[in-house]
PDB file of C-alpha atoms in Angstrom:
ATOM      1  CA  ILE A   1      30.901 -22.084  12.995  1.00  0.00           C
ATOM      2  CA  ALA A   2      27.665 -24.440  12.989  1.00  0.00           C
ATOM      3  CA  ALA A   3      27.344 -23.932  16.629  1.00  0.00           C
ATOM      4  CA  ALA A   4      27.873 -19.867  16.128  1.00  0.00           C
ATOM      5  CA  GLY A   5      25.239 -20.232  13.500  1.00  0.00           C
ATOM      6  CA  VAL A   6      22.633 -22.218  15.661  1.00  0.00           C
ATOM      7  CA  LEU A   7      23.090 -19.684  18.497  1.00  0.00           C
ATOM      8  CA  ALA A   8      22.681 -16.398  15.850  1.00  0.00           C
ATOM      9  CA  TRP A   9      19.468 -18.060  14.988  1.00  0.00           C
ATOM     10  CA  TRP A  10      17.952 -18.809  18.461  1.00  0.00           C
ATOM     11  CA  LEU A  11      19.127 -14.906  19.274  1.00  0.00           C
ATOM     12  CA  TRP A  12      17.693 -13.626  16.349  1.00  0.00           C
ATOM     13  CA  PRO A  13      14.303 -13.397  17.421  1.00  0.00           C
ATOM     14  CA  MET A  14      15.167 -11.992  20.790  1.00  0.00           C
ATOM     15  CA  GLN A  15      17.057  -9.036  19.281  1.00  0.00           C
ATOM     16  CA  LEU A  16      14.220  -8.335  16.911  1.00  0.00           C
ATOM     17  CA  SER A  17      11.916  -8.286  19.953  1.00  0.00           C
ATOM     18  CA  ILE A  18      14.125  -5.745  21.633  1.00  0.00           C
ATOM     19  CA  SER A  19      14.347  -3.830  18.875  1.00  0.00           C
ATOM     20  CA  GLN A  20      11.020  -3.502  17.643  1.00  0.00           C
ATOM     21  CA  ARG A  21       9.982  -2.200  21.764  1.00  0.00           C
ATOM     22  CA  ALA A  22      12.886   0.249  20.808  1.00  0.00           C
ATOM     23  CA  LEU A  23      10.634   1.411  18.283  1.00  0.00           C
ATOM     24  CA  ALA A  24       7.619   1.976  20.548  1.00  0.00           C
ATOM     25  CA  PHE A  25       5.100   2.010  18.251  1.00  0.00           C
ATOM     26  CA  ASN A  26       1.850   3.097  19.293  1.00  0.00           C
ATOM     27  CA  GLN A  27      -1.810   3.332  18.336  1.00  0.00           C
ATOM     28  CA  ARG A  28      -2.411   5.941  15.715  1.00  0.00           C
ATOM     29  CA  ASP A  29       0.983   6.298  15.281  1.00  0.00           C
ATOM     30  CA  TRP A  30       2.103   7.142  11.264  1.00  0.00           C
ATOM     31  CA  ILE A  31       4.065   5.181   8.823  1.00  0.00           C
ATOM     32  CA  VAL A  32       5.316   6.217   5.622  1.00  0.00           C
ATOM     33  CA  ILE A  33       5.038   3.293   2.912  1.00  0.00           C
ATOM     34  CA  ALA A  34       8.219   3.401   0.301  1.00  0.00           C
ATOM     35  CA  ASP A  35       7.666   2.418  -3.381  1.00  0.00           C
ATOM     36  CA  PHE A  36       7.941  -1.412  -3.925  1.00  0.00           C
ATOM     37  CA  GLU A  37      11.398  -2.801  -4.947  1.00  0.00           C
ATOM     38  CA  ASN A  38      10.570  -4.919  -8.024  1.00  0.00           C
ATOM     39  CA  LEU A  39      13.336  -7.181  -8.522  1.00  0.00           C
ATOM     40  CA  THR A  40      11.598  -9.379 -11.184  1.00  0.00           C
ATOM     41  CA  SER A  41      11.772  -8.454 -14.790  1.00  0.00           C
ATOM     42  CA  ASP A  42       7.818  -7.625 -14.765  1.00  0.00           C
ATOM     43  CA  PRO A  43       6.763  -4.297 -14.877  1.00  0.00           C
ATOM     44  CA  VAL A  44       3.307  -5.501 -13.598  1.00  0.00           C
ATOM     45  CA  PHE A  45       4.513  -5.447 -10.239  1.00  0.00           C
ATOM     46  CA  ASP A  46       6.141  -1.754 -10.603  1.00  0.00           C
ATOM     47  CA  ARG A  47       3.636   0.254  -8.837  1.00  0.00           C
ATOM     48  CA  SER A  48       0.424  -1.942  -8.250  1.00  0.00           C
ATOM     49  CA  LEU A  49       1.817  -3.512  -4.971  1.00  0.00           C
ATOM     50  CA  ARG A  50       2.424   0.026  -3.612  1.00  0.00           C
ATOM     51  CA  VAL A  51      -0.891   0.561  -4.340  1.00  0.00           C
ATOM     52  CA  ALA A  52      -2.387  -2.238  -2.456  1.00  0.00           C
ATOM     53  CA  LEU A  53      -0.137  -2.236   0.167  1.00  0.00           C
ATOM     54  CA  ASP A  54      -1.323   0.921   0.899  1.00  0.00           C
ATOM     55  CA  VAL A  55      -5.243  -0.234   0.889  1.00  0.00           C
ATOM     56  CA  ALA A  56      -4.105  -3.057   3.251  1.00  0.00           C
ATOM     57  CA  ILE A  57      -2.468  -1.155   6.123  1.00  0.00           C
ATOM     58  CA  ALA A  58      -4.869   1.871   5.550  1.00  0.00           C
ATOM     59  CA  GLN A  59      -7.725  -0.309   6.580  1.00  0.00           C
ATOM     60  CA  SER A  60      -6.350  -0.469  10.059  1.00  0.00           C
ATOM     61  CA  GLN A  61      -7.690   2.197  12.777  1.00  0.00           C
ATOM     62  CA  TYR A  62      -4.631   1.467  14.806  1.00  0.00           C
ATOM     63  CA  VAL A  63      -2.143   2.599  12.458  1.00  0.00           C
ATOM     64  CA  ASN A  64      -1.984   5.801  10.199  1.00  0.00           C
ATOM     65  CA  VAL A  65      -0.622   5.646   6.462  1.00  0.00           C
ATOM     66  CA  PHE A  66       0.972   9.095   5.310  1.00  0.00           C
ATOM     67  CA  PRO A  67      -1.026   9.530   2.326  1.00  0.00           C
ATOM     68  CA  PRO A  68       0.859   9.698  -1.102  1.00  0.00           C
ATOM     69  CA  SER A  69      -0.665  13.187  -1.821  1.00  0.00           C
ATOM     70  CA  ARG A  70       1.434  14.576   1.231  1.00  0.00           C
ATOM     71  CA  VAL A  71       4.472  12.543   0.532  1.00  0.00           C
ATOM     72  CA  GLN A  72       4.523  14.452  -2.743  1.00  0.00           C
ATOM     73  CA  GLU A  73       3.978  17.476  -0.909  1.00  0.00           C
ATOM     74  CA  THR A  74       6.859  17.226   1.218  1.00  0.00           C
ATOM     75  CA  LEU A  75       8.820  15.946  -1.244  1.00  0.00           C
ATOM     76  CA  ARG A  76       8.352  19.503  -2.986  1.00  0.00           C
ATOM     77  CA  LEU A  77       9.247  21.223   0.199  1.00  0.00           C
ATOM     78  CA  MET A  78      12.441  19.251   0.313  1.00  0.00           C
ATOM     79  CA  LYS A  79      12.896  20.522  -2.888  1.00  0.00           C
ATOM     80  CA  LYS A  80      12.965  17.069  -4.883  1.00  0.00           C
ATOM     81  CA  ASP A  81      11.549  15.717  -7.686  1.00  0.00           C
ATOM     82  CA  ALA A  82       7.773  14.784  -6.385  1.00  0.00           C
ATOM     83  CA  GLY A  83       7.498  11.808  -9.114  1.00  0.00           C
ATOM     84  CA  ALA A  84      11.076  10.274  -8.183  1.00  0.00           C
ATOM     85  CA  PRO A  85      10.447   6.688  -6.993  1.00  0.00           C
ATOM     86  CA  LEU A  86      10.403   6.798  -3.130  1.00  0.00           C
ATOM     87  CA  ASN A  87      12.781   4.315  -1.858  1.00  0.00           C
ATOM     88  CA  GLU A  88      13.772   3.466   1.689  1.00  0.00           C
ATOM     89  CA  ALA A  89      16.220   6.007   2.114  1.00  0.00           C
ATOM     90  CA  LEU A  90      13.895   8.702   0.569  1.00  0.00           C
ATOM     91  CA  ALA A  91      11.242   7.386   3.021  1.00  0.00           C
ATOM     92  CA  SER A  92      13.105   7.521   5.782  1.00  0.00           C
ATOM     93  CA  GLU A  93      14.254  11.140   4.868  1.00  0.00           C
ATOM     94  CA  ILE A  94      10.220  11.868   4.849  1.00  0.00           C
ATOM     95  CA  ALA A  95       9.583  10.258   8.177  1.00  0.00           C
ATOM     96  CA  LEU A  96      12.628  12.422   9.850  1.00  0.00           C
ATOM     97  CA  ARG A  97      11.120  15.453   8.436  1.00  0.00           C
ATOM     98  CA  GLU A  98       7.722  15.007   9.032  1.00  0.00           C
ATOM     99  CA  ARG A  99       8.361  13.121  12.622  1.00  0.00           C
ATOM    100  CA  ILE A 100       6.841   9.871  11.706  1.00  0.00           C
ATOM    101  CA  LYS A 101       7.155   7.110  13.555  1.00  0.00           C
ATOM    102  CA  ALA A 102       8.068   4.046  10.929  1.00  0.00           C
ATOM    103  CA  VAL A 103       8.971   3.095   7.118  1.00  0.00           C
ATOM    104  CA  LEU A 104       7.789   0.073   5.657  1.00  0.00           C
ATOM    105  CA  ALA A 105       9.593  -1.152   2.796  1.00  0.00           C
ATOM    106  CA  CYS A 106       8.335  -4.356   0.747  1.00  0.00           C
ATOM    107  CA  SER A 107      10.554  -6.025  -1.880  1.00  0.00           C
ATOM    108  CA  ILE A 108       9.200  -8.950  -4.617  1.00  0.00           C
ATOM    109  CA  THR A 109      11.531 -11.378  -5.904  1.00  0.00           C
ATOM    110  CA  ALA A 110      11.067 -14.300  -8.635  1.00  0.00           C
ATOM    111  CA  VAL A 111      11.803 -17.533  -7.545  1.00  0.00           C
ATOM    112  CA  GLY A 112      11.413 -20.093 -10.649  1.00  0.00           C
ATOM    113  CA  ASP A 113       7.708 -19.976 -11.011  1.00  0.00           C
ATOM    114  CA  SER A 114       6.968 -18.771  -7.175  1.00  0.00           C
ATOM    115  CA  TYR A 115       7.244 -15.023  -5.814  1.00  0.00           C
ATOM    116  CA  MET A 116       8.915 -14.008  -2.685  1.00  0.00           C
ATOM    117  CA  ILE A 117       7.497 -11.100  -0.776  1.00  0.00           C
ATOM    118  CA  THR A 118       9.565  -9.230   1.930  1.00  0.00           C
ATOM    119  CA  ALA A 119       8.262  -6.661   4.416  1.00  0.00           C
ATOM    120  CA  LYS A 120      10.649  -4.233   6.536  1.00  0.00           C
ATOM    121  CA  VAL A 121       9.411  -1.867   9.153  1.00  0.00           C
ATOM    122  CA  LEU A 122      12.479   0.518   9.562  1.00  0.00           C
ATOM    123  CA  ASP A 123      13.223   2.506  12.497  1.00  0.00           C
ATOM    124  CA  PRO A 124      13.831   6.108  10.162  1.00  0.00           C
ATOM    125  CA  GLN A 125      16.590   7.510  13.176  1.00  0.00           C
ATOM    126  CA  THR A 126      18.818   4.481  12.287  1.00  0.00           C
ATOM    127  CA  ARG A 127      17.188   2.735   9.162  1.00  0.00           C
ATOM    128  CA  ALA A 128      17.743  -0.167  10.707  1.00  0.00           C
ATOM    129  CA  ALA A 129      14.942  -2.786  10.089  1.00  0.00           C
ATOM    130  CA  VAL A 130      12.991  -3.410  13.705  1.00  0.00           C
ATOM    131  CA  GLN A 131      10.801  -5.818  11.748  1.00  0.00           C
ATOM    132  CA  THR A 132      11.052  -8.331   9.214  1.00  0.00           C
ATOM    133  CA  ASP A 133       8.860 -10.775   7.494  1.00  0.00           C
ATOM    134  CA  SER A 134       7.968 -12.733   4.161  1.00  0.00           C
ATOM    135  CA  ALA A 135       5.336 -14.665   2.219  1.00  0.00           C
ATOM    136  CA  GLN A 136       5.325 -16.746  -0.654  1.00  0.00           C
ATOM    137  CA  ALA A 137       2.999 -16.942  -3.570  1.00  0.00           C
ATOM    138  CA  ARG A 138       2.650 -19.437  -6.250  1.00  0.00           C
ATOM    139  CA  GLY A 139       2.577 -17.918  -9.710  1.00  0.00           C
ATOM    140  CA  LYS A 140       1.168 -14.281 -10.216  1.00  0.00           C
ATOM    141  CA  ASP A 141      -2.720 -15.018  -9.050  1.00  0.00           C
ATOM    142  CA  GLY A 142      -1.091 -15.653  -5.867  1.00  0.00           C
ATOM    143  CA  VAL A 143       0.773 -12.797  -5.215  1.00  0.00           C
ATOM    144  CA  LEU A 144      -2.210 -10.213  -3.912  1.00  0.00           C
ATOM    145  CA  PRO A 145      -3.197 -12.887  -1.504  1.00  0.00           C
ATOM    146  CA  ALA A 146       0.142 -13.431  -0.472  1.00  0.00           C
ATOM    147  CA  LEU A 147       0.723  -9.572   0.289  1.00  0.00           C
ATOM    148  CA  ASP A 148      -2.535  -9.755   2.005  1.00  0.00           C
ATOM    149  CA  GLU A 149      -1.553 -11.968   4.476  1.00  0.00           C
ATOM    150  CA  LEU A 150       1.770 -10.034   4.935  1.00  0.00           C
ATOM    151  CA  ALA A 151      -0.030  -6.809   5.544  1.00  0.00           C
ATOM    152  CA  THR A 152      -2.302  -8.842   8.364  1.00  0.00           C
ATOM    153  CA  ARG A 153       1.405  -9.865   9.846  1.00  0.00           C
ATOM    154  CA  VAL A 154       2.703  -6.313   9.616  1.00  0.00           C
ATOM    155  CA  ARG A 155      -0.429  -4.947  11.411  1.00  0.00           C
ATOM    156  CA  ARG A 156      -0.231  -7.347  14.095  1.00  0.00           C
ATOM    157  CA  ASN A 157       3.127  -7.093  14.594  1.00  0.00           C
ATOM    158  CA  LEU A 158       3.041  -2.929  15.028  1.00  0.00           C
ATOM    159  CA  GLY A 159       0.522  -3.917  17.887  1.00  0.00           C
ATOM    160  CA  GLU A 160      -2.557  -3.896  16.649  1.00  0.00           C
ATOM    161  CA  SER A 161      -5.472  -6.203  18.297  1.00  0.00           C
ATOM    162  CA  LEU A 162      -6.430  -9.561  16.500  1.00  0.00           C
ATOM    163  CA  ASN A 163      -9.997  -8.281  17.154  1.00  0.00           C
ATOM    164  CA  SER A 164      -8.831  -4.974  15.357  1.00  0.00           C
ATOM    165  CA  VAL A 165      -7.338  -6.543  12.453  1.00  0.00           C
ATOM    166  CA  SER A 166     -10.582  -8.695  12.062  1.00  0.00           C
ATOM    167  CA  ALA A 167     -12.822  -5.965  12.234  1.00  0.00           C
ATOM    168  CA  GLN A 168     -11.163  -3.853   9.438  1.00  0.00           C
ATOM    169  CA  LYS A 169      -9.696  -6.095   7.100  1.00  0.00           C
ATOM    170  CA  VAL A 170     -10.987  -6.332   3.364  1.00  0.00           C
ATOM    171  CA  ALA A 171      -8.964  -9.386   1.494  1.00  0.00           C
ATOM    172  CA  LEU A 172      -6.850  -7.319  -0.872  1.00  0.00           C
ATOM    173  CA  PRO A 173      -8.208  -9.191  -4.090  1.00  0.00           C
ATOM    174  CA  ARG A 174     -11.804  -7.837  -3.263  1.00  0.00           C
ATOM    175  CA  ALA A 175     -10.782  -4.988  -1.816  1.00  0.00           C
ATOM    176  CA  THR A 176      -9.108  -3.658  -4.795  1.00  0.00           C
ATOM    177  CA  THR A 177      -9.286  -6.268  -7.786  1.00  0.00           C
ATOM    178  CA  ALA A 178      -8.057  -9.797  -8.565  1.00  0.00           C
ATOM    179  CA  SER A 179      -6.383  -8.447 -11.927  1.00  0.00           C
ATOM    180  CA  LEU A 180      -3.006  -7.479 -11.490  1.00  0.00           C
ATOM    181  CA  GLU A 181      -3.250  -5.480 -15.089  1.00  0.00           C
ATOM    182  CA  ALA A 182      -6.038  -3.630 -13.931  1.00  0.00           C
ATOM    183  CA  LEU A 183      -4.185  -2.932 -10.504  1.00  0.00           C
ATOM    184  CA  ARG A 184      -1.096  -1.625 -12.660  1.00  0.00           C
ATOM    185  CA  LEU A 185      -3.494   0.693 -14.714  1.00  0.00           C
ATOM    186  CA  TYR A 186      -5.239   2.277 -11.645  1.00  0.00           C
ATOM    187  CA  ALA A 187      -1.497   2.710  -9.885  1.00  0.00           C
ATOM    188  CA  GLU A 188      -0.348   4.364 -13.229  1.00  0.00           C
ATOM    189  CA  SER A 189      -3.648   6.771 -13.290  1.00  0.00           C
ATOM    190  CA  LEU A 190      -3.074   7.990  -9.369  1.00  0.00           C
ATOM    191  CA  ARG A 191       0.675   9.026 -10.944  1.00  0.00           C
ATOM    192  CA  THR A 192      -0.184  11.280 -13.605  1.00  0.00           C
ATOM    193  CA  ASP A 193      -1.490  15.056 -13.842  1.00  0.00           C
ATOM    194  CA  ASP A 194      -2.731  14.860 -17.131  1.00  0.00           C
ATOM    195  CA  SER A 195      -6.700  14.244 -16.592  1.00  0.00           C
ATOM    196  CA  ASP A 196      -7.152  12.578 -20.148  1.00  0.00           C
ATOM    197  CA  VAL A 197      -4.535  10.112 -19.753  1.00  0.00           C
ATOM    198  CA  ARG A 198      -5.993   8.983 -16.354  1.00  0.00           C
ATOM    199  CA  ARG A 199      -9.297   8.911 -17.439  1.00  0.00           C
ATOM    200  CA  GLU A 200      -8.350   6.634 -20.253  1.00  0.00           C
ATOM    201  CA  GLN A 201      -6.012   4.212 -17.874  1.00  0.00           C
ATOM    202  CA  LEU A 202      -9.100   4.240 -15.317  1.00  0.00           C
ATOM    203  CA  ARG A 203     -11.552   3.184 -18.412  1.00  0.00           C
ATOM    204  CA  GLN A 204      -9.041   0.575 -19.229  1.00  0.00           C
ATOM    205  CA  ALA A 205      -8.530  -0.990 -15.661  1.00  0.00           C
ATOM    206  CA  THR A 206     -12.637  -1.187 -15.657  1.00  0.00           C
ATOM    207  CA  THR A 207     -12.889  -3.015 -18.735  1.00  0.00           C
ATOM    208  CA  VAL A 208     -10.085  -5.565 -17.882  1.00  0.00           C
ATOM    209  CA  ASP A 209     -12.180  -5.777 -14.167  1.00  0.00           C
ATOM    210  CA  PRO A 210     -15.775  -4.268 -14.595  1.00  0.00           C
ATOM    211  CA  GLU A 211     -16.025  -5.201 -10.820  1.00  0.00           C
ATOM    212  CA  PHE A 212     -13.272  -2.770  -9.503  1.00  0.00           C
ATOM    213  CA  ALA A 213     -15.161  -0.530  -7.481  1.00  0.00           C
ATOM    214  CA  MET A 214     -12.434   2.054  -6.678  1.00  0.00           C
ATOM    215  CA  ALA A 215     -11.592   2.479 -10.354  1.00  0.00           C
ATOM    216  CA  TRP A 216     -15.586   3.203 -10.878  1.00  0.00           C
ATOM    217  CA  LEU A 217     -15.122   5.815  -8.042  1.00  0.00           C
ATOM    218  CA  ARG A 218     -12.149   7.446  -9.139  1.00  0.00           C
ATOM    219  CA  LEU A 219     -13.647   7.967 -12.813  1.00  0.00           C
ATOM    220  CA  ALA A 220     -17.296   8.975 -10.859  1.00  0.00           C
ATOM    221  CA  PHE A 221     -14.614  11.819  -8.806  1.00  0.00           C
ATOM    222  CA  LEU A 222     -13.005  13.234 -12.157  1.00  0.00           C
ATOM    223  CA  ARG A 223     -16.410  13.795 -13.878  1.00  0.00           C
ATOM    224  CA  TYR A 224     -17.501  15.470 -10.521  1.00  0.00           C
ATOM    225  CA  ILE A 225     -14.697  17.992 -10.632  1.00  0.00           C
ATOM    226  CA  GLU A 226     -15.718  18.491 -14.288  1.00  0.00           C
ATOM    227  CA  ASN A 227     -19.492  19.603 -12.864  1.00  0.00           C
ATOM    228  CA  ASP A 228     -20.975  16.718 -15.249  1.00  0.00           C
ATOM    229  CA  ALA A 229     -23.434  16.085 -12.791  1.00  0.00           C
ATOM    230  CA  ASP A 230     -25.101  12.879 -15.245  1.00  0.00           C
ATOM    231  CA  GLY A 231     -21.647  11.482 -16.035  1.00  0.00           C
ATOM    232  CA  THR A 232     -20.878  11.449 -12.376  1.00  0.00           C
ATOM    233  CA  ARG A 233     -24.189   9.944 -11.274  1.00  0.00           C
ATOM    234  CA  VAL A 234     -23.890   7.049 -14.064  1.00  0.00           C
ATOM    235  CA  LEU A 235     -20.259   6.278 -12.784  1.00  0.00           C
ATOM    236  CA  LEU A 236     -21.330   6.500  -8.911  1.00  0.00           C
ATOM    237  CA  ASP A 237     -24.010   4.040  -9.720  1.00  0.00           C
ATOM    238  CA  LYS A 238     -21.762   1.592 -10.717  1.00  0.00           C
ATOM    239  CA  ALA A 239     -19.238   2.053  -8.038  1.00  0.00           C
ATOM    240  CA  ILE A 240     -22.093   1.575  -5.598  1.00  0.00           C
ATOM    241  CA  ALA A 241     -23.163  -1.726  -7.132  1.00  0.00           C
ATOM    242  CA  HIS A 242     -20.058  -2.785  -6.146  1.00  0.00           C
ATOM    243  CA  SER A 243     -19.281  -1.037  -3.115  1.00  0.00           C
ATOM    244  CA  ASP A 244     -19.409  -4.408  -1.179  1.00  0.00           C
ATOM    245  CA  HIS A 245     -15.874  -5.031  -2.689  1.00  0.00           C
ATOM    246  CA  LEU A 246     -14.592  -1.337  -0.877  1.00  0.00           C
ATOM    247  CA  THR A 247     -13.018  -1.128   2.534  1.00  0.00           C
ATOM    248  CA  GLN A 248     -14.855   1.411   5.081  1.00  0.00           C
ATOM    249  CA  ARG A 249     -12.598   4.296   4.255  1.00  0.00           C
ATOM    250  CA  GLU A 250     -13.311   4.187   0.301  1.00  0.00           C
ATOM    251  CA  ARG A 251     -16.864   3.435   1.216  1.00  0.00           C
ATOM    252  CA  LEU A 252     -16.529   6.603   3.403  1.00  0.00           C
ATOM    253  CA  PHE A 253     -15.541   8.591   0.382  1.00  0.00           C
ATOM    254  CA  LEU A 254     -18.110   7.154  -1.751  1.00  0.00           C
TER     255      LEU A 254
END
């Protein structure tokens, strides 16, 4: 049994490599990101980590991330609840329908005072994991840096060059916020259609972290669509003041 276990462990990287080649992920192929599976009892991770992962992967000029707005649109076309949790199975259905090359599914578990974050790249045709990786974080403060490290490895394993990753990478605690609570409020604001609720959640996020440029930017956009030019300008100035925190994609939006 021990010998068989050693052999399986030795062969596993070879099998993973073969499976990855079978996926044949190429530059500008699409990937859909499933909701984080929160296996802890802490609701702060429910939606915040999915938003952070979107930001981390979408920085890439190698990988195309299927945007949440199109996920919701596709779910409506599939006659499914657009607000339903996007688990592995549902993400794979969307990937098949939209001819998306891969699904990225992640989970977080608590191990004493530490957290283990696991990432799987799935082939939507077979729903088999063609790539798995994990990162450990000590305490909540280490979760976003650990997720950032894991996202970088996912990008590299999909085929992105080290130079490309280095050129298009802003660390997650900087690109988003170092505060999980502020990130939770921001993530919740993206899930509601009530503009008043969204505005209040974003306002709270900027109160928790006054340097949260993405939250200021979304607040400015709300004012913009309400034709409040003066209010938009004030909020844009706050976003601009911290624009060095933004990824290239968000700076272009700004």
